């Protein structure tokens, strides 16, 4: 069973043959069919998120259920599933109130081990961790059944994979978290996998003005394809001033930081109108601290919130996103600018960092 393992920070992933135990109580084994290459994996690779290694990375993926442990009821053998990188215990205060991405039901065990605290993959008899308890850069994954959601089986594998992170996060941030109204003006900072999905979420919500901002012209070109009505290259233009010009001097009604940086967090607050809503979407380094202007927030009654995983409910929203995709209301085909073989995974990360791909997906 081959998996891509990070053994040391700032080193390439290694494709290693691991021993895998079958699913225990409440767990499933899934044969992975496609897995997206995401910035969140890179945050672990470069040490932004110091997590215990060795670890199988990967968290945006889809596959077919091949084996069930005792007591699994939410999926059956042969189901096509999308992995959720968040648990869903079903009974904690957050699951009970529909905010399942905040599930606190398993905080007693490390989030890179199964719920009994043990590992299902080993290298030379030593446990190997799984990112988000899934670790989907792997031919097969054994994980808690609550972290897979069955979807319609006519959804292409590559589409299913990216619904599991970038599409859910970007579209969800707009339609589940911020609830952008038709006719609004929206600024999106960062046009990578998540940012492009914020752009298409804003289009889906009926935003009138969608302003995309990035440092790379090719990414701004992608943003226009996904529905941006205006673009700003932050390298050469004053973003706040330009946004005000495009919104009758007010600033944007909504601004989304799809980067997760210190400067971009401050930028989205500066770029919204009085009464506007700034949303932090991209996941920052643990050490990041942003210089927000409290007075602008008070005098302008500005709102700043964070959204994790687009504030979606995976068990419901993965299916909704699949339907929107297959009825061409959102465009996942154009997002996937490259597919890779498993052996090319490190090239996938190089191209992600160069900004030359919208989304790259590994197919198995
Ligand atoms: Zn991701
Ligand atoms: Zn829960």
CSV table of C-alpha atoms and ligand atoms in Angstrom, one decimal:
chain,number,residue,atom,x,y,z
A,1,UNK,CA,0.0,0.0,0.0
A,2,UNK,CA,1.8,3.1,-1.2
A,3,UNK,CA,1.4,6.5,0.5
A,4,UNK,CA,3.1,9.9,0.3
A,5,UNK,CA,4.7,10.4,3.6
A,6,UNK,CA,6.3,13.6,5.1
A,7,UNK,CA,9.2,12.4,7.2
A,8,UNK,CA,11.0,15.8,7.7
A,9,UNK,CA,10.0,19.4,7.3
A,10,UNK,CA,11.2,21.1,4.1
A,11,UNK,CA,11.9,17.8,2.4
A,12,UNK,CA,9.9,16.3,-0.5
A,13,UNK,CA,7.2,13.8,0.2
A,14,UNK,CA,8.4,10.2,-0.1
A,15,UNK,CA,6.3,7.5,-1.7
A,16,UNK,CA,6.6,4.6,0.7
A,17,UNK,CA,5.2,1.1,1.1
A,18,UNK,CA,3.3,1.1,4.3
A,19,UNK,CA,1.6,-1.7,6.3
A,20,UNK,CA,-2.1,-1.0,6.7
A,21,UNK,CA,-4.5,-2.6,9.3
A,22,UNK,CA,-8.1,-3.1,8.4
A,23,UNK,CA,-10.9,-1.0,9.7
A,24,UNK,CA,-11.9,-1.4,13.4
A,25,UNK,CA,-15.2,-0.5,15.0
A,26,UNK,CA,-16.8,2.6,13.3
A,27,UNK,CA,-14.1,2.7,10.6
A,28,UNK,CA,-14.0,2.2,6.8
A,29,UNK,CA,-11.4,1.4,4.2
A,30,UNK,CA,-11.6,3.5,1.1
A,31,UNK,CA,-9.7,3.0,-2.2
A,32,UNK,CA,-8.7,6.5,-3.2
A,33,UNK,CA,-9.4,7.5,-6.8
A,34,UNK,CA,-8.4,11.2,-6.8
A,35,UNK,CA,-6.7,13.6,-4.4
A,36,UNK,CA,-6.2,17.3,-4.8
A,37,UNK,CA,-2.9,19.1,-4.1
A,38,UNK,CA,-3.7,21.9,-1.5
A,39,UNK,CA,-1.9,24.6,0.3
A,40,UNK,CA,-2.8,23.1,3.6
A,41,UNK,CA,-0.6,20.1,2.9
A,42,UNK,CA,2.2,22.5,2.1
A,43,UNK,CA,1.7,24.3,5.4
A,44,UNK,CA,2.8,21.1,7.1
A,45,UNK,CA,5.6,20.4,4.6
A,46,UNK,CA,7.1,23.8,5.2
A,47,UNK,CA,6.7,23.8,9.0
A,48,UNK,CA,4.0,26.6,9.2
A,49,UNK,CA,1.9,24.0,11.2
A,50,UNK,CA,4.4,22.0,13.3
A,51,UNK,CA,2.8,18.6,13.5
A,52,UNK,CA,4.2,15.3,14.6
A,53,UNK,CA,5.9,13.3,11.7
A,54,UNK,CA,6.0,10.9,10.0
A,55,UNK,CA,2.6,11.7,8.5
A,56,UNK,CA,0.7,10.7,5.4
A,57,UNK,CA,-0.5,14.0,4.0
A,58,UNK,CA,-3.6,14.7,1.8
A,59,UNK,CA,-7.1,15.8,2.9
A,60,UNK,CA,-9.0,16.7,-0.3
A,61,UNK,CA,-10.0,13.4,-1.9
A,62,UNK,CA,-12.6,10.9,-3.0
A,63,UNK,CA,-12.8,7.2,-3.5
A,64,UNK,CA,-14.8,4.0,-3.2
A,65,UNK,CA,-15.6,2.2,0.1
A,66,UNK,CA,-14.1,-1.3,0.0
A,67,UNK,CA,-14.4,-2.5,3.6
A,68,UNK,CA,-16.5,-1.7,6.6
A,69,UNK,CA,-15.5,-2.1,10.3
A,70,UNK,CA,-18.2,-3.3,12.7
A,71,UNK,CA,-21.1,-0.8,13.4
A,72,UNK,CA,-20.7,1.4,10.3
A,73,UNK,CA,-24.1,2.6,9.2
A,74,UNK,CA,-23.6,5.8,7.2
A,75,UNK,CA,-22.0,4.1,4.1
A,76,UNK,CA,-21.9,0.7,2.5
A,77,UNK,CA,-19.4,-1.2,0.3
A,78,UNK,CA,-19.2,0.3,-3.2
A,79,UNK,CA,-20.4,3.8,-2.2
A,80,UNK,CA,-18.5,6.6,-3.8
A,81,UNK,CA,-17.4,8.9,-1.0
A,82,UNK,CA,-15.8,12.3,-0.5
A,83,UNK,CA,-13.6,12.6,2.6
A,84,UNK,CA,-14.3,15.3,5.1
A,85,UNK,CA,-11.2,16.6,6.9
A,86,UNK,CA,-13.3,17.3,10.0
A,87,UNK,CA,-14.8,14.8,12.3
A,88,UNK,CA,-18.6,14.6,13.0
A,89,UNK,CA,-19.3,12.9,16.3
A,90,UNK,CA,-23.0,13.8,15.9
A,91,UNK,CA,-23.7,14.7,19.6
A,92,UNK,CA,-21.3,17.4,20.8
A,93,UNK,CA,-22.6,21.0,21.3
A,94,UNK,CA,-21.4,21.9,17.7
A,95,UNK,CA,-22.8,18.9,15.9
A,96,UNK,CA,-26.0,19.3,17.8
A,97,UNK,CA,-26.4,22.9,16.5
A,98,UNK,CA,-25.4,22.1,12.9
A,99,UNK,CA,-22.0,23.7,13.1
A,100,UNK,CA,-20.3,20.3,12.4
A,101,UNK,CA,-17.0,21.7,11.2
A,102,UNK,CA,-16.4,22.8,14.8
A,103,UNK,CA,-17.1,19.3,16.2
A,104,UNK,CA,-15.4,18.9,19.6
A,105,UNK,CA,-16.5,15.3,20.2
A,106,UNK,CA,-13.0,13.8,19.7
A,107,UNK,CA,-10.7,16.3,21.3
A,108,UNK,CA,-9.4,13.7,23.7
A,109,UNK,CA,-7.3,11.9,21.0
A,110,UNK,CA,-4.7,13.4,18.6
A,111,UNK,CA,-6.3,14.5,15.3
A,112,UNK,CA,-3.8,12.5,13.3
A,113,UNK,CA,-4.7,9.1,15.0
A,114,UNK,CA,-7.9,7.1,15.0
A,115,UNK,CA,-10.4,7.7,17.8
A,116,UNK,CA,-8.9,4.9,20.0
A,117,UNK,CA,-5.6,6.7,19.8
A,118,UNK,CA,-3.8,4.1,17.6
A,119,UNK,CA,-2.6,4.3,14.0
A,120,UNK,CA,-3.8,2.1,11.1
A,121,UNK,CA,-0.6,2.6,9.0
A,122,UNK,CA,2.9,1.6,10.0
A,123,UNK,CA,6.3,1.8,8.6
A,124,UNK,CA,8.7,-1.0,9.8
A,125,UNK,CA,6.3,-1.6,12.7
A,126,UNK,CA,6.3,2.1,13.8
A,127,UNK,CA,3.1,4.1,13.7
A,128,UNK,CA,2.6,6.7,10.9
A,129,UNK,CA,0.2,9.6,11.5
A,130,UNK,CA,-2.6,10.5,9.0
A,131,UNK,CA,-3.3,14.2,8.3
A,132,UNK,CA,-6.8,15.0,9.7
A,133,UNK,CA,-7.2,11.3,10.5
A,134,UNK,CA,-7.5,10.6,6.8
A,135,UNK,CA,-4.1,11.2,5.0
A,136,UNK,CA,-5.5,10.7,1.5
A,137,UNK,CA,-2.2,10.7,-0.5
A,138,UNK,CA,-2.5,7.0,-0.2
A,139,UNK,CA,-3.8,4.2,-2.4
A,140,UNK,CA,-6.1,3.1,0.5
A,141,UNK,CA,-7.2,4.9,3.6
A,142,UNK,CA,-8.6,3.5,6.8
A,143,UNK,CA,-10.4,6.2,8.7
A,144,UNK,CA,-13.4,6.9,10.9
A,145,UNK,CA,-16.6,6.4,8.9
A,146,UNK,CA,-17.9,9.7,10.1
A,147,UNK,CA,-15.3,11.4,7.9
A,148,UNK,CA,-16.7,10.0,4.6
A,149,UNK,CA,-19.8,11.2,2.9
A,150,UNK,CA,-21.5,9.1,0.1
A,151,UNK,CA,-22.3,11.1,-3.1
A,152,UNK,CA,-23.9,10.3,-6.4
A,153,UNK,CA,-21.8,8.0,-8.5
A,154,UNK,CA,-22.0,9.9,-11.8
A,155,UNK,CA,-19.7,12.6,-10.3
A,156,UNK,CA,-16.2,12.5,-11.9
A,157,UNK,CA,-13.6,11.5,-9.3
A,158,UNK,CA,-11.5,14.6,-9.8
A,159,UNK,CA,-14.6,16.8,-9.2
A,160,UNK,CA,-15.5,14.8,-6.1
A,161,UNK,CA,-12.0,15.2,-4.7
A,162,UNK,CA,-11.9,19.0,-4.9
A,163,UNK,CA,-15.4,19.3,-3.5
A,164,UNK,CA,-13.8,17.9,-0.3
A,165,UNK,CA,-11.7,21.0,0.4
A,166,UNK,CA,-11.3,23.9,-2.0
A,167,UNK,CA,-14.8,24.0,-3.5
A,168,UNK,CA,-16.5,23.5,-0.1
A,169,UNK,CA,-14.3,26.1,1.5
A,170,UNK,CA,-14.6,28.8,-1.2
A,171,UNK,CA,-18.2,28.4,-2.2
A,172,UNK,CA,-19.3,27.7,1.4
A,173,UNK,CA,-17.6,30.9,2.7
A,174,UNK,CA,-19.9,32.9,0.4
A,175,UNK,CA,-23.2,30.9,0.5
A,176,UNK,CA,-23.1,29.2,3.9
A,177,UNK,CA,-21.0,31.6,6.1
A,178,UNK,CA,-21.4,35.1,4.8
A,179,UNK,CA,-24.7,34.6,3.1
A,180,UNK,CA,-23.9,37.2,0.4
A,181,UNK,CA,-27.1,38.8,-1.0
A,182,UNK,CA,-27.8,39.2,-4.7
A,183,UNK,CA,-26.6,42.5,-6.0
A,184,UNK,CA,-23.7,42.9,-3.5
A,185,UNK,CA,-20.2,43.9,-4.2
A,186,UNK,CA,-17.5,41.3,-3.3
A,187,UNK,CA,-13.8,41.5,-3.1
A,188,UNK,CA,-11.7,38.3,-3.2
A,189,UNK,CA,-8.1,38.5,-2.2
A,190,UNK,CA,-6.1,35.6,-3.6
A,191,UNK,CA,-7.1,33.6,-6.6
A,192,UNK,CA,-5.8,30.1,-5.9
A,193,UNK,CA,-8.0,27.0,-5.5
A,194,UNK,CA,-10.0,28.5,-2.6
A,195,UNK,CA,-10.2,32.1,-4.0
A,196,UNK,CA,-11.5,31.0,-7.4
A,197,UNK,CA,-14.2,29.1,-5.6
A,198,UNK,CA,-15.1,32.2,-3.6
A,199,UNK,CA,-15.4,34.0,-7.0
A,200,UNK,CA,-17.7,31.4,-8.3
A,201,UNK,CA,-19.6,31.3,-5.0
A,202,UNK,CA,-20.2,35.1,-5.4
A,203,UNK,CA,-21.4,34.6,-8.9
A,204,UNK,CA,-23.7,31.8,-7.7
A,205,UNK,CA,-25.1,34.1,-5.0
A,206,UNK,CA,-25.8,36.8,-7.6
A,207,UNK,CA,-23.2,39.4,-6.6
A,208,UNK,CA,-23.3,42.4,-8.9
A,209,UNK,CA,-19.6,43.4,-8.6
A,210,UNK,CA,-16.9,40.7,-8.1
A,211,UNK,CA,-13.5,42.1,-7.7
A,212,UNK,CA,-10.6,39.6,-7.7
A,213,UNK,CA,-7.2,40.6,-6.4
A,214,UNK,CA,-3.9,38.7,-6.8
A,215,UNK,CA,-0.2,39.3,-7.5
A,216,UNK,CA,-0.1,37.1,-10.6
A,217,UNK,CA,-1.8,38.1,-13.9
A,218,UNK,CA,-2.4,34.5,-14.9
A,219,UNK,CA,-4.5,33.9,-11.7
A,220,UNK,CA,-6.5,37.1,-12.4
A,221,UNK,CA,-7.2,35.7,-15.8
A,222,UNK,CA,-8.6,32.5,-14.2
A,223,UNK,CA,-10.7,34.7,-11.9
A,224,UNK,CA,-12.3,36.4,-14.9
A,225,UNK,CA,-13.2,33.0,-16.3
A,226,UNK,CA,-15.0,32.1,-13.0
A,227,UNK,CA,-17.0,35.3,-12.9
A,228,UNK,CA,-14.9,38.2,-11.6
A,229,UNK,CA,-16.2,41.5,-13.1
A,230,UNK,CA,-13.0,43.4,-12.2
A,231,UNK,CA,-9.4,42.4,-11.3
A,232,UNK,CA,-6.7,44.2,-9.4
A,233,UNK,CA,-3.0,43.3,-9.5
A,234,UNK,CA,-1.9,44.2,-5.9
A,235,UNK,CA,1.7,44.4,-7.1
A,236,UNK,CA,1.0,47.5,-9.2
A,237,UNK,CA,-2.2,48.9,-7.9
A,238,UNK,CA,-3.5,50.3,-4.5
A,239,UNK,CA,-6.1,47.7,-3.7
A,240,UNK,CA,-8.2,49.7,-1.2
A,241,UNK,CA,-8.3,52.8,-3.4
A,242,UNK,CA,-9.2,50.8,-6.5
A,243,UNK,CA,-12.0,48.9,-4.7
A,244,UNK,CA,-13.5,52.2,-3.5
A,245,UNK,CA,-13.4,53.5,-7.1
A,246,UNK,CA,-15.3,50.4,-8.3
A,247,UNK,CA,-18.0,50.7,-5.5
A,248,UNK,CA,-19.0,54.4,-5.7
A,249,UNK,CA,-16.5,55.3,-3.1
A,250,UNK,CA,-17.9,53.0,-0.4
A,251,UNK,CA,-15.7,49.9,-0.4
A,252,UNK,CA,-17.0,46.4,-0.9
A,253,UNK,CA,-20.0,44.9,0.9
A,254,UNK,CA,-18.0,41.7,1.5
A,255,UNK,CA,-14.3,41.0,1.3
A,256,UNK,CA,-12.8,37.5,1.6
A,257,UNK,CA,-9.2,36.8,2.4
A,258,UNK,CA,-8.4,33.5,0.6
A,259,UNK,CA,-4.7,33.8,1.4
A,260,UNK,CA,-4.5,33.6,5.2
A,261,UNK,CA,-1.8,36.2,5.7
A,262,UNK,CA,-1.2,39.0,8.1
A,263,UNK,CA,-1.4,41.8,5.5
A,264,UNK,CA,-4.3,40.3,3.7
A,265,UNK,CA,-6.3,40.0,6.9
A,266,UNK,CA,-5.9,43.7,7.5
A,267,UNK,CA,-6.5,44.5,3.8
A,268,UNK,CA,-10.0,42.9,3.8
A,269,UNK,CA,-11.0,45.0,6.8
A,270,UNK,CA,-9.7,48.2,5.1
A,271,UNK,CA,-11.4,47.4,1.8
A,272,UNK,CA,-15.0,46.9,3.1
A,273,UNK,CA,-17.6,49.6,3.3
A,274,UNK,CA,-19.0,50.9,6.6
A,275,UNK,CA,-21.4,48.2,7.6
A,276,UNK,CA,-19.5,45.6,5.5
A,277,UNK,CA,-18.4,42.1,6.3
A,278,UNK,CA,-14.8,40.9,6.0
A,279,UNK,CA,-14.2,37.2,6.1
A,280,UNK,CA,-11.0,35.2,6.8
A,281,UNK,CA,-11.1,32.0,4.7
A,282,UNK,CA,-7.5,31.0,3.9
A,283,UNK,CA,-5.8,29.2,6.8
A,284,UNK,CA,-2.8,31.1,8.2
A,285,UNK,CA,0.4,30.0,9.9
A,286,UNK,CA,-0.2,29.3,13.6
A,287,UNK,CA,2.1,32.2,14.4
A,288,UNK,CA,0.3,34.9,12.3
A,289,UNK,CA,-1.0,38.1,14.0
A,290,UNK,CA,-2.8,40.8,11.9
A,291,UNK,CA,-2.7,44.6,12.5
A,292,UNK,CA,-6.5,45.3,12.3
A,293,UNK,CA,-7.7,48.9,12.8
A,294,UNK,CA,-10.2,48.7,15.8
A,295,UNK,CA,-11.3,52.3,15.3
A,296,UNK,CA,-12.3,51.6,11.7
A,297,UNK,CA,-14.3,48.7,12.9
A,298,UNK,CA,-16.1,50.6,15.6
A,299,UNK,CA,-16.8,53.8,13.7
A,300,UNK,CA,-17.7,51.9,10.5
A,301,UNK,CA,-19.6,49.1,12.3
A,302,UNK,CA,-17.5,46.6,10.3
A,303,UNK,CA,-17.7,42.9,10.9
A,304,UNK,CA,-14.8,40.5,10.7
A,305,UNK,CA,-15.3,36.8,11.0
A,306,UNK,CA,-13.5,33.6,10.3
A,307,UNK,CA,-14.8,30.6,8.4
A,308,UNK,CA,-13.4,27.2,8.6
A,309,UNK,CA,-14.1,24.7,5.8
A,310,UNK,CA,-16.6,27.3,4.4
A,311,UNK,CA,-18.9,26.7,7.5
A,312,UNK,CA,-20.4,23.8,5.5
A,313,UNK,CA,-22.1,20.7,6.8
A,314,UNK,CA,-20.3,18.0,4.8
A,315,UNK,CA,-23.1,15.4,5.1
A,316,UNK,CA,-25.5,17.8,3.4
A,317,UNK,CA,-23.3,20.2,1.4
A,318,UNK,CA,-21.1,17.8,-0.5
A,319,UNK,CA,-24.2,16.5,-2.2
A,320,UNK,CA,-25.5,20.0,-2.9
A,321,UNK,CA,-22.1,20.9,-4.5
A,322,UNK,CA,-22.2,17.8,-6.6
A,323,UNK,CA,-25.7,18.6,-7.9
A,324,UNK,CA,-24.6,22.2,-8.6
A,325,UNK,CA,-21.6,20.9,-10.5
A,326,UNK,CA,-23.5,18.4,-12.6
A,327,UNK,CA,-26.1,21.0,-13.5
A,328,UNK,CA,-23.3,23.4,-14.5
A,329,UNK,CA,-24.2,26.0,-11.9
A,330,UNK,CA,-20.6,25.9,-10.7
A,331,UNK,CA,-17.6,25.0,-12.9
A,332,UNK,CA,-15.2,22.4,-11.5
A,333,UNK,CA,-13.8,21.3,-14.9
A,334,UNK,CA,-12.0,24.6,-15.5
A,335,UNK,CA,-10.6,24.5,-11.9
A,336,UNK,CA,-8.7,21.4,-12.6
A,337,UNK,CA,-5.9,22.6,-14.7
A,338,UNK,CA,-3.6,19.6,-14.2
A,339,UNK,CA,-3.9,16.0,-13.2
A,340,UNK,CA,-0.8,14.0,-12.0
A,341,UNK,CA,0.1,10.4,-11.5
A,342,UNK,CA,0.9,9.5,-7.9
A,343,UNK,CA,4.6,9.5,-8.7
A,344,UNK,CA,4.4,13.2,-9.8
A,345,UNK,CA,3.2,14.4,-6.4
A,346,UNK,CA,6.2,16.6,-5.6
A,347,UNK,CA,6.0,18.2,-9.0
A,348,UNK,CA,2.4,18.9,-8.1
A,349,UNK,CA,3.5,20.9,-5.1
A,350,UNK,CA,6.1,22.8,-7.1
A,351,UNK,CA,3.5,23.9,-9.7
A,352,UNK,CA,1.1,24.8,-6.9
A,353,UNK,CA,3.7,27.1,-5.3
A,354,UNK,CA,4.6,28.6,-8.7
A,355,UNK,CA,1.0,29.7,-9.1
A,356,UNK,CA,0.8,28.2,-12.6
A,357,UNK,CA,-2.1,25.9,-11.9
A,358,UNK,CA,-5.7,26.6,-10.6
A,359,UNK,CA,-6.0,23.2,-9.0
A,360,UNK,CA,-3.9,20.1,-9.6
A,361,UNK,CA,-5.4,16.7,-8.8
A,362,UNK,CA,-3.6,13.3,-8.5
A,363,UNK,CA,-5.5,10.4,-10.0
A,364,UNK,CA,-4.9,6.8,-8.9
B,1,LIG,ZN1,-7.2,21.8,1.4
B,2,LIG,ZN1,-19.4,16.7,17.2
